[in-house]
mmCIF file of C-alpha atoms in Angstrom:
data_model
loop_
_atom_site.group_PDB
_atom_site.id
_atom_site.type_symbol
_atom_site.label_atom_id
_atom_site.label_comp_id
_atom_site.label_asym_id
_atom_site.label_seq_id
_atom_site.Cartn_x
_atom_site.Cartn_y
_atom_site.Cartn_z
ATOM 1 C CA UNK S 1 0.000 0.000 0.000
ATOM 2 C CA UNK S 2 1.046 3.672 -0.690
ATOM 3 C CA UNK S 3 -0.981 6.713 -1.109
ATOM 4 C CA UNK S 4 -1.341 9.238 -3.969
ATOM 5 C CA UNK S 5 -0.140 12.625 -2.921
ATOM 6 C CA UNK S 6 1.681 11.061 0.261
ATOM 7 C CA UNK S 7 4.461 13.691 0.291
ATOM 8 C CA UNK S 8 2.520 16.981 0.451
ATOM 9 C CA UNK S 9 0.720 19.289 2.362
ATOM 10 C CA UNK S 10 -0.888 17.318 4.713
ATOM 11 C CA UNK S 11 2.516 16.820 6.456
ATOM 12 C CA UNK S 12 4.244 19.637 8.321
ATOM 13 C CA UNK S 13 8.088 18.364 7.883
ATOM 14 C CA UNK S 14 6.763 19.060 3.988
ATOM 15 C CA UNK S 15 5.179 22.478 5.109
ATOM 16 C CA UNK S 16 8.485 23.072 7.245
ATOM 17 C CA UNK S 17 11.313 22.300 3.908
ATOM 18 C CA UNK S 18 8.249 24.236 1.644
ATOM 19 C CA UNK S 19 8.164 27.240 3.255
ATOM 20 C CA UNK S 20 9.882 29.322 1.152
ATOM 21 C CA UNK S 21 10.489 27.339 -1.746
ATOM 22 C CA UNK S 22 8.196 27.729 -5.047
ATOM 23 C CA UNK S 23 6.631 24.605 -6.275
ATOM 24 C CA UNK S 24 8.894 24.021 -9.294
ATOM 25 C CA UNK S 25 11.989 24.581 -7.491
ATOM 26 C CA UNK S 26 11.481 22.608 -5.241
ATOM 27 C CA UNK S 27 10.898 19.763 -8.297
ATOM 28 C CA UNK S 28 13.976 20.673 -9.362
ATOM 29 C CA UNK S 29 16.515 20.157 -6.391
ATOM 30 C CA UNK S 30 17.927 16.656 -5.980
ATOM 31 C CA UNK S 31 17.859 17.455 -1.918
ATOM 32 C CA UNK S 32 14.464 18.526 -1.509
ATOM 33 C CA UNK S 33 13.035 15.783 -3.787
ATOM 34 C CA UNK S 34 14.938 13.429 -1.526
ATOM 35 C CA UNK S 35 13.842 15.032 1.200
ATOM 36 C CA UNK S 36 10.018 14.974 0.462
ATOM 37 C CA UNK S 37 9.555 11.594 -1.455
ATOM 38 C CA UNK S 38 11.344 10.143 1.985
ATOM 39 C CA UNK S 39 9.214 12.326 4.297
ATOM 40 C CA UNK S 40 5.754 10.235 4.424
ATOM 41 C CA UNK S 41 8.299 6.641 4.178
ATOM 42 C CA UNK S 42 9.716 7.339 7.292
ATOM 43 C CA UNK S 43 6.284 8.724 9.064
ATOM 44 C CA UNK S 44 3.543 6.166 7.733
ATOM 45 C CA UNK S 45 6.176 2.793 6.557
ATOM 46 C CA UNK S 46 4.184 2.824 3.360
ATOM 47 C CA UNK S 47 5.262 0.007 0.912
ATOM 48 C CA UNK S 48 6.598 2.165 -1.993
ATOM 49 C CA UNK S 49 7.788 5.511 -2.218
ATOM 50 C CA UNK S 50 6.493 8.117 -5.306
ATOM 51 C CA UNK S 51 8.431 10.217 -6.495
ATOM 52 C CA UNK S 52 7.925 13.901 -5.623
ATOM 53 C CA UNK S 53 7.520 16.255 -8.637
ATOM 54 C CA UNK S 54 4.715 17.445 -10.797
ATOM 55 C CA UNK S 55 2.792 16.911 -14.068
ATOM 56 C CA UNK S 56 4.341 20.213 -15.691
ATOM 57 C CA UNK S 57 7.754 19.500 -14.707
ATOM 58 C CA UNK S 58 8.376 18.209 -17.852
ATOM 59 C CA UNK S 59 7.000 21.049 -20.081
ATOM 60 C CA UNK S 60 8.817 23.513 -17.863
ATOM 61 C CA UNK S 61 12.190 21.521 -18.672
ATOM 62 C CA UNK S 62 11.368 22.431 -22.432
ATOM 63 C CA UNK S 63 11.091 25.542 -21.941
ATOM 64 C CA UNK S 64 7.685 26.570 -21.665
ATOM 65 C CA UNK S 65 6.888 29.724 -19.921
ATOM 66 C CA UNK S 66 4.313 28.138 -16.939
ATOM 67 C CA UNK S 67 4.403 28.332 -13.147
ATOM 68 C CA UNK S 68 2.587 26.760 -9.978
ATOM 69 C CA UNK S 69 0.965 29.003 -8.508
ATOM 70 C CA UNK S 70 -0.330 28.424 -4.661
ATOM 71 C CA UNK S 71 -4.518 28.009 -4.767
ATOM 72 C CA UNK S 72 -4.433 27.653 -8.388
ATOM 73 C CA UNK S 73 -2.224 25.464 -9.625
ATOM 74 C CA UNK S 74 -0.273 25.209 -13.094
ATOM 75 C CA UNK S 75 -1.018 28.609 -14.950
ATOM 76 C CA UNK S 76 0.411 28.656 -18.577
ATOM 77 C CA UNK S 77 1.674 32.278 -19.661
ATOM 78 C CA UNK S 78 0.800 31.482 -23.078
ATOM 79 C CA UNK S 79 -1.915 28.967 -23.863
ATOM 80 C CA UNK S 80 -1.473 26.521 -26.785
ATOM 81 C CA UNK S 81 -4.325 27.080 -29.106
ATOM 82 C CA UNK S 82 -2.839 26.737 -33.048
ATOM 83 C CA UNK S 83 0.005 24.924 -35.207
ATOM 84 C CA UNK S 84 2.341 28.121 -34.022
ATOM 85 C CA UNK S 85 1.826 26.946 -30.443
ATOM 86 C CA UNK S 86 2.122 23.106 -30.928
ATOM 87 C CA UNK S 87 5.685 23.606 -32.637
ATOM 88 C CA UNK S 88 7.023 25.292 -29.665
ATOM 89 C CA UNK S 89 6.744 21.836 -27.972
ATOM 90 C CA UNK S 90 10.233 19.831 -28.479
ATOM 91 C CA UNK S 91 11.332 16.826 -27.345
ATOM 92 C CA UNK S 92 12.637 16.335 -24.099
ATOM 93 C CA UNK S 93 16.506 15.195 -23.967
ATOM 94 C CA UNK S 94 17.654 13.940 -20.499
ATOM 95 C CA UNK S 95 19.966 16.489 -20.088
ATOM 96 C CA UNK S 96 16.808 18.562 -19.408
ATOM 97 C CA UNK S 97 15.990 16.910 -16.385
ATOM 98 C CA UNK S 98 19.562 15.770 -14.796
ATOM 99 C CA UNK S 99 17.861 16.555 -11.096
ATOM 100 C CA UNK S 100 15.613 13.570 -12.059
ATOM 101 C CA UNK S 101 18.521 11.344 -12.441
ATOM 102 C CA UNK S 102 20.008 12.355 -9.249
ATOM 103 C CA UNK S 103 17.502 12.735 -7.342
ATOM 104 C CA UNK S 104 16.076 9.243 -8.258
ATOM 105 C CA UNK S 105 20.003 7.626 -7.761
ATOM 106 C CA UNK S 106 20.028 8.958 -4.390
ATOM 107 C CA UNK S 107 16.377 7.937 -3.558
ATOM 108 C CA UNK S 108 16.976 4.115 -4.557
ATOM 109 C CA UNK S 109 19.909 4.273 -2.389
ATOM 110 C CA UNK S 110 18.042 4.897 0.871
ATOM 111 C CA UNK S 111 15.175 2.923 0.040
ATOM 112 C CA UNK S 112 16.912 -0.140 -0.423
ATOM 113 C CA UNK S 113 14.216 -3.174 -0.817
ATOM 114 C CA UNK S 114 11.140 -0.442 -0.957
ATOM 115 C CA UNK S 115 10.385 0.332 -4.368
ATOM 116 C CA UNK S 116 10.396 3.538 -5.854
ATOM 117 C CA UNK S 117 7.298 4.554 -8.088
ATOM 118 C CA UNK S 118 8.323 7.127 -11.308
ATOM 119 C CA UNK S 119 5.336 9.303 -12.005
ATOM 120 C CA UNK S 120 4.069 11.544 -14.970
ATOM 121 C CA UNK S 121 1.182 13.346 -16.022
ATOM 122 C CA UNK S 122 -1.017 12.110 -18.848
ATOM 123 C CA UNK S 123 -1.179 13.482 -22.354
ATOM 124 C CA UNK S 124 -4.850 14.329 -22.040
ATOM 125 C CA UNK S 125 -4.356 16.437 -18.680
ATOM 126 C CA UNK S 126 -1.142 18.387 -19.889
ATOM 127 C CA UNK S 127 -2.918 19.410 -23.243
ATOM 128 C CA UNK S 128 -5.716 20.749 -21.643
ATOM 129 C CA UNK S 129 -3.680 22.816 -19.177
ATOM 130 C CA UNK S 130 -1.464 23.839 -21.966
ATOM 131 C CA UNK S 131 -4.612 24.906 -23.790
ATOM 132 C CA UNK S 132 -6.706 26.874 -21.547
ATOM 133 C CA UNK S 133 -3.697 28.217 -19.703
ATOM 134 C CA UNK S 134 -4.859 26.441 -16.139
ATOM 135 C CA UNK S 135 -7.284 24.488 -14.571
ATOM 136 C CA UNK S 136 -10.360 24.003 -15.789
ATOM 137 C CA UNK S 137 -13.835 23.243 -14.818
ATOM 138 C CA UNK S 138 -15.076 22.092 -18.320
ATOM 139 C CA UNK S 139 -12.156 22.036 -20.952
ATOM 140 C CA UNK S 140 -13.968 24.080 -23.308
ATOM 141 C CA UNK S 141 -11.420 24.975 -24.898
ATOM 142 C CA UNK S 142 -9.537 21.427 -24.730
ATOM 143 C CA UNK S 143 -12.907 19.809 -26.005
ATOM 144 C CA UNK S 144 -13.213 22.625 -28.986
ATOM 145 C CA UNK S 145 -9.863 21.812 -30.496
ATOM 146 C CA UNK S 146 -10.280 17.876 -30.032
ATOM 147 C CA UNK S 147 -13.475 18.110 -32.294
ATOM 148 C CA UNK S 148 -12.503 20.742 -34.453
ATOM 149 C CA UNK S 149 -9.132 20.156 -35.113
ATOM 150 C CA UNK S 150 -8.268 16.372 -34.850
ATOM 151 C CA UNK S 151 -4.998 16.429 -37.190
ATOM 152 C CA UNK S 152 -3.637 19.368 -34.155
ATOM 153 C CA UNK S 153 -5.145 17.681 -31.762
ATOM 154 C CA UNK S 154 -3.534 14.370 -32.931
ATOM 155 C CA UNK S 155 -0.040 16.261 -33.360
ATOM 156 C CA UNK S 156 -0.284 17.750 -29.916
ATOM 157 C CA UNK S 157 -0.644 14.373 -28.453
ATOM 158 C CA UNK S 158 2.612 12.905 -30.286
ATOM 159 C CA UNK S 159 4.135 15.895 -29.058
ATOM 160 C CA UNK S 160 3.243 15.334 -25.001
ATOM 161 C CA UNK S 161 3.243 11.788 -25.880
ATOM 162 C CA UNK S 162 6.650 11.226 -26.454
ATOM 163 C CA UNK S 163 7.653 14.165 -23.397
ATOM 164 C CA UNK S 164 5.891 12.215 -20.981
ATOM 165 C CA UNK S 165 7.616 8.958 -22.396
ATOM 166 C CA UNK S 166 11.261 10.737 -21.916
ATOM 167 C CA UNK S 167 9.877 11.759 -18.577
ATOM 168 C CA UNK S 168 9.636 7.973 -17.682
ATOM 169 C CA UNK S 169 11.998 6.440 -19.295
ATOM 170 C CA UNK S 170 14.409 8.870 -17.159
ATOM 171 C CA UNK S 171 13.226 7.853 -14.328
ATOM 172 C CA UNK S 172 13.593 4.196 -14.742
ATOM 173 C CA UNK S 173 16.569 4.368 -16.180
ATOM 174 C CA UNK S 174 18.006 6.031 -13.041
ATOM 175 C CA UNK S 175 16.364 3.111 -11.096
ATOM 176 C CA UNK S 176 12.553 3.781 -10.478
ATOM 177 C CA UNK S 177 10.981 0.080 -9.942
ATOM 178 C CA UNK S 178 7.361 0.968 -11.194
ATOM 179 C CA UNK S 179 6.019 4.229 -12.891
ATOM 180 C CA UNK S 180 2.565 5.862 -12.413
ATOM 181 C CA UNK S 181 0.676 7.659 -15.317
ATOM 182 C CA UNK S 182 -1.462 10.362 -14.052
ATOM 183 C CA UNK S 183 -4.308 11.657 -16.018
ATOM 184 C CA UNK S 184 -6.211 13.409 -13.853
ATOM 185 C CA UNK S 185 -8.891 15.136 -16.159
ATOM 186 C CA UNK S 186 -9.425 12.764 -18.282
ATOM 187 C CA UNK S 187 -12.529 11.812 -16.800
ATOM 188 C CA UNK S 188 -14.156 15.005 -18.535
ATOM 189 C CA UNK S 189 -14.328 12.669 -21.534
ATOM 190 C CA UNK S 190 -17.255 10.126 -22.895
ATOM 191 C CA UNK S 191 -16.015 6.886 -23.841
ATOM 192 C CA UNK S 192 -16.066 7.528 -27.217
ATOM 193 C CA UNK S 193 -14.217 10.448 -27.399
ATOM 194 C CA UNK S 194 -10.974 9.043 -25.049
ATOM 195 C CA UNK S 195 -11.064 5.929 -27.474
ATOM 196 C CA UNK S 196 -10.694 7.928 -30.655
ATOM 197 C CA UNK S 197 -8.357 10.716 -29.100
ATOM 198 C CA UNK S 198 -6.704 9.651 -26.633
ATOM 199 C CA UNK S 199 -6.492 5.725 -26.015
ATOM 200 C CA UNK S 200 -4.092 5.728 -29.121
ATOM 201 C CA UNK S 201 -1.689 7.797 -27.320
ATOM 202 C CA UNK S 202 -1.712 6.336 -24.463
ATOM 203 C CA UNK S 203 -1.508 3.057 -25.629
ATOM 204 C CA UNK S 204 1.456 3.912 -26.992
ATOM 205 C CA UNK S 205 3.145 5.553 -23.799
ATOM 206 C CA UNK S 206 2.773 1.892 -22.459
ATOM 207 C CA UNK S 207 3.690 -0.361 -25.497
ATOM 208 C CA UNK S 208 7.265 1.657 -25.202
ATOM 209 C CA UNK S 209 6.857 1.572 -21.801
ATOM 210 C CA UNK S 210 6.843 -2.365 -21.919
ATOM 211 C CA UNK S 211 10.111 -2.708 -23.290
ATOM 212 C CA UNK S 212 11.477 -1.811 -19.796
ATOM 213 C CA UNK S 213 10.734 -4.599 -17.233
ATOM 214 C CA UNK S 214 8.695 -2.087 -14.813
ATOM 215 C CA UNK S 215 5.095 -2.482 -13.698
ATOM 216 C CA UNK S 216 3.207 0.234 -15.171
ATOM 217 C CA UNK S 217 -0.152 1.516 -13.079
ATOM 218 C CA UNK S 218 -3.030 4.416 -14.835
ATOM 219 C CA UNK S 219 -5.391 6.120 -12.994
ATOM 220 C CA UNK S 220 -7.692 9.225 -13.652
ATOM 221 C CA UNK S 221 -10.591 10.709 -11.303
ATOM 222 C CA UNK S 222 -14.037 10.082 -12.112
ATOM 223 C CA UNK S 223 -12.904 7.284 -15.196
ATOM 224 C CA UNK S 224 -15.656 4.953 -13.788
ATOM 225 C CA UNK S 225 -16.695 4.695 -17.600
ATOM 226 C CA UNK S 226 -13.423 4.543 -19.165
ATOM 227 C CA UNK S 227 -11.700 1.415 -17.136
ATOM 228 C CA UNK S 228 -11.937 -0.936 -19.392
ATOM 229 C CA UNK S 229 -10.453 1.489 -21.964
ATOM 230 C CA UNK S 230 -7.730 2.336 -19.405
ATOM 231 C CA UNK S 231 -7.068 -1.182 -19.290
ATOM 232 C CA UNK S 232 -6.460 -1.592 -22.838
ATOM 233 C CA UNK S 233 -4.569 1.409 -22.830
ATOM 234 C CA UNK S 234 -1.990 -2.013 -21.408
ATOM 235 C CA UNK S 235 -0.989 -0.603 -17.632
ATOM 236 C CA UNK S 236 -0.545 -3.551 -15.547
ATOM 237 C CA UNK S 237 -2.613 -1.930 -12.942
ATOM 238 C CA UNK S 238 -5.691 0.171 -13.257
ATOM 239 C CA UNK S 239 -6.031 2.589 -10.418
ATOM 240 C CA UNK S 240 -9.642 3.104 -9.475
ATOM 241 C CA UNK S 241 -11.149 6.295 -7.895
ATOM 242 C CA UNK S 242 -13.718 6.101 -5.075
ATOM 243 C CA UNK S 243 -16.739 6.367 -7.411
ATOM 244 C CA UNK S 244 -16.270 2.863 -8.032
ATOM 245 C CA UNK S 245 -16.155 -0.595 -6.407
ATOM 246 C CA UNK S 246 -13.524 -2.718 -6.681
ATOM 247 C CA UNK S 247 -15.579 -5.412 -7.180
ATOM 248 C CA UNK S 248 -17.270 -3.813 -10.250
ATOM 249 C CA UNK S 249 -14.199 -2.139 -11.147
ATOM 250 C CA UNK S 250 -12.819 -5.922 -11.582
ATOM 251 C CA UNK S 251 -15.437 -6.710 -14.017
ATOM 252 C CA UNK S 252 -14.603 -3.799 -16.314
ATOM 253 C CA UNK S 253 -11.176 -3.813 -16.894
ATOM 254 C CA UNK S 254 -8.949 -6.392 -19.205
ATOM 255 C CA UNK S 255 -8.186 -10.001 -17.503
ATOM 256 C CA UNK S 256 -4.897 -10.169 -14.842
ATOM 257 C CA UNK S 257 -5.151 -6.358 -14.431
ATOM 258 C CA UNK S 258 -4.437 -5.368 -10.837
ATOM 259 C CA UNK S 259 -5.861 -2.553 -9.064
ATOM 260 C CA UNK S 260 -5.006 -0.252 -7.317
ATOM 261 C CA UNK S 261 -7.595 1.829 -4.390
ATOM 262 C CA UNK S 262 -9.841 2.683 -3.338
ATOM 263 C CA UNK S 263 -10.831 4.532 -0.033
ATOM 264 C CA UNK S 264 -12.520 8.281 -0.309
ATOM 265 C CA UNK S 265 -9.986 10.599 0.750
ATOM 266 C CA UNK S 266 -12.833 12.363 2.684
ATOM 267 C CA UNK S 267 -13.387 8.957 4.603
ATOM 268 C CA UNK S 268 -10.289 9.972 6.840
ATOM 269 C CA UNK S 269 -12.031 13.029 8.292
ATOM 270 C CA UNK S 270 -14.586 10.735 10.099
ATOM 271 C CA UNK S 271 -14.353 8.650 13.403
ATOM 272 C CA UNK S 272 -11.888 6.061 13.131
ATOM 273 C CA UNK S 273 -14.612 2.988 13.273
ATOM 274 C CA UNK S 274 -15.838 4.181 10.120
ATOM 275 C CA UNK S 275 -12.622 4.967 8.461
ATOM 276 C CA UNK S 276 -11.952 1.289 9.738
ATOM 277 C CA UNK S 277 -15.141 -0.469 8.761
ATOM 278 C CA UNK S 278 -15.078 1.207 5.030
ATOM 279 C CA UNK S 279 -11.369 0.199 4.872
ATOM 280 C CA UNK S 280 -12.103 -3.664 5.358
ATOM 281 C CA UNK S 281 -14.927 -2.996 2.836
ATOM 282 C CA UNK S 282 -12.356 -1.701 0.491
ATOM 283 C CA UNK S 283 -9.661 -4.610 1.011
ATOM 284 C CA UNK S 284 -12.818 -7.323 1.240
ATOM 285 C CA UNK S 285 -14.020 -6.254 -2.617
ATOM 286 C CA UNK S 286 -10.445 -6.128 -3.933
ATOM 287 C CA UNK S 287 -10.196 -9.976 -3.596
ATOM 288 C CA UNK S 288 -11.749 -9.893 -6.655
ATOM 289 C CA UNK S 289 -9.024 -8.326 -8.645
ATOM 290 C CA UNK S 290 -6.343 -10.488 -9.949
ATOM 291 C CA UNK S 291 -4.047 -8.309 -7.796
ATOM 292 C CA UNK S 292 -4.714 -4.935 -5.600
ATOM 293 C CA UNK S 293 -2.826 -2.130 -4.411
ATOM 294 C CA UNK S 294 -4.319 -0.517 -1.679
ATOM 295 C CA UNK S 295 -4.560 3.365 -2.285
ATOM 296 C CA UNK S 296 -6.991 6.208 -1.786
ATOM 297 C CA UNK S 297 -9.614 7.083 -4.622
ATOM 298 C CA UNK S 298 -7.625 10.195 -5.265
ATOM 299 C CA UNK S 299 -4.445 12.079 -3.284
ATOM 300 C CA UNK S 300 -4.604 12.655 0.080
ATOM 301 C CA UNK S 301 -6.465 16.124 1.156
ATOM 302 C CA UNK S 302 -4.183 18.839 2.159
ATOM 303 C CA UNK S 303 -5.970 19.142 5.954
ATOM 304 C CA UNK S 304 -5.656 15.517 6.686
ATOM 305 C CA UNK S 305 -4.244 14.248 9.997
ATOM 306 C CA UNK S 306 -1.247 12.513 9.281
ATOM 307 C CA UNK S 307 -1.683 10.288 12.396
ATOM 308 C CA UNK S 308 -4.376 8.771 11.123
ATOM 309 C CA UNK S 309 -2.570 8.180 7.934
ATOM 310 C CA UNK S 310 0.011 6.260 10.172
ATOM 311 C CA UNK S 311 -2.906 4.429 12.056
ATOM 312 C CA UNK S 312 -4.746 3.498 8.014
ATOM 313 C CA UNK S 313 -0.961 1.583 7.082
ATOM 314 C CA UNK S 314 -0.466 -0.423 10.437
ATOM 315 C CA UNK S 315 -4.276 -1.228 10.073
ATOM 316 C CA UNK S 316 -4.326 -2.114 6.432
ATOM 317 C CA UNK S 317 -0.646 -4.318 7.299
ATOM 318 C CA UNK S 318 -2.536 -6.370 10.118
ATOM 319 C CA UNK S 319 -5.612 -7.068 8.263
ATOM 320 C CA UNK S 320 -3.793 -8.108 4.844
ATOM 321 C CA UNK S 321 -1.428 -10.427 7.158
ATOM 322 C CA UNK S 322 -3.762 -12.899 8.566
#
């Protein structure tokens, strides 16, 4: 078991080494990705490690004019909206990212037998931040380009494609033992539309991804109708958001797919005999899976109490050891 978001605001040794330090700095200095990937290892004794960084990381490397900023979250200077804007995206070489391979040498090191999990944003979720310039509530502008320009939209995919594949491959090669892809909004999208623009993509991402002998999890938020498609996107595990039994979820996706879930963040804001009885709920319908990760539905909320983070791992360890 780990948990999404694990290293973040919720603790306050990660509050403490933040204080000062903007966002994609702080994704950018071997020490304080050390630092904050170890942080909730050392607190909770989760089984893996993920590594600390964010989705944009990536498209900042290249060069893009974007920042984090606090409440908001990535805001693009200069949204991505024609064939002007797509060709500013180039490849990513590793000697954008050399922090990565540091950072991820020196993580393996101290983590010894625990794995470490790579992690990247999805191609979906960085085009539509790229074009409407920051979060968004409906992707109207995302959705308008997808159905009115499918040979852009197609080329802007390659293009964050292959940057989130460089991304990865980085990481592994520096010694990450699984990598996470991380499309958050993709959700927004019917069925239909992720198989025709976006399951391609993705699909590729994990074909190449294959060659390397890695485990390779996807998740999005509110995907409930796209896990089978997630599945044949070919991740190894499927990570399932709260919405969703794992039970059911087991039914939808390809055969010997794991997953990975799926407790309701919110769940750990209640008394801890309901956080307990929902957890046993959780592990009892992930028998069904060929394999399951315990996780939350989504990443841990930023007001969380830790301590009952801590008290959710020994709790989870005791009941999946009898």
């Amino acid at each position: 078991m780990w948990f999404m978001r694990q290293a973040g605001r919720s603790l306050p040794e990660y509050r403490r080494v933040r204080a000062d330090v903007p966002m994609l700095e702080a994704c950018a200095r071997p020490d304080m990705i050390v630092e904050i990937t170890m942080q909730p290892v050392r607190r909770y004794d989760v089984d893996a490690a993920i590594y600390f960084s964010d989705i944009v990381v990536p498209l900042k490397a290249i060069g893009l004019d974007l920042d984090i900023k606090p409440g908001v979250g990535p805001v693009v200077a200069e949204p991505i909206r024609d064939a002007e804007g797509v060709k500013r995206l180039r490849d990513l070489d590793p000697g954008d990212v050399p922090y990565v391979t540091e950072a991820v040498g020196e993580l393996v090191g101290e983590l010894g037998d625990r794995p470490l999990i790579g992690f990247a944003g999805g191609p979906f979720t960085l085009a539509s931040y790229l074009i409407e310039g920051g979060p968004s509530k409906n992707h109207e502008h995302t959705k308008a380009l997808m159905y009115g320009a499918p040979d852009l939209w197609a080329d802007l995919m390659r293009r964050l494609s292959a940057i989130t594949l460089e991304f990865l491959k980085v990481q592994i090669a520096a010694g990450a033992s699984a990598v996470q892809l991380f499309d958050s909004w993709v959700g927004a999208l019917s069925a239909e539309d992720y198989r025709a623009s976006v399951l391609p993509h993705t699909s590729w991402i994990f074909e190449e991804l294959g060659r390397f002998d890695v485990p390779r999890i996807h998740f999005g938020v509110g995907t409930g109708e796209l896990l089978s498609l997630l599945s044949e996107a070919g991740a190894d595990v499927v990570g399932v958001d709260w919405r969703v039994p794992l039970d059911k979820a087991a039914q939808r996706v390809q055969p010997a797919t794991a997953l990975q879930g799926n407790l309701d963040p919110a769940t750990l804001f209640a008394p801890w005999e309901a956080v307990a009885e929902r957890t046993r709920d959780v592990l009892s319908r992930g028998r069904a899976a060929e394999g399951h990760i315990f996780n939350l539905g989504h990443g841990v909320l930023p007001t969380t109490d830790p301590d009952v983070l801590t008290r959710l791992t020994e709790f989870v360890h005791q009941e999946t050891a009898r």
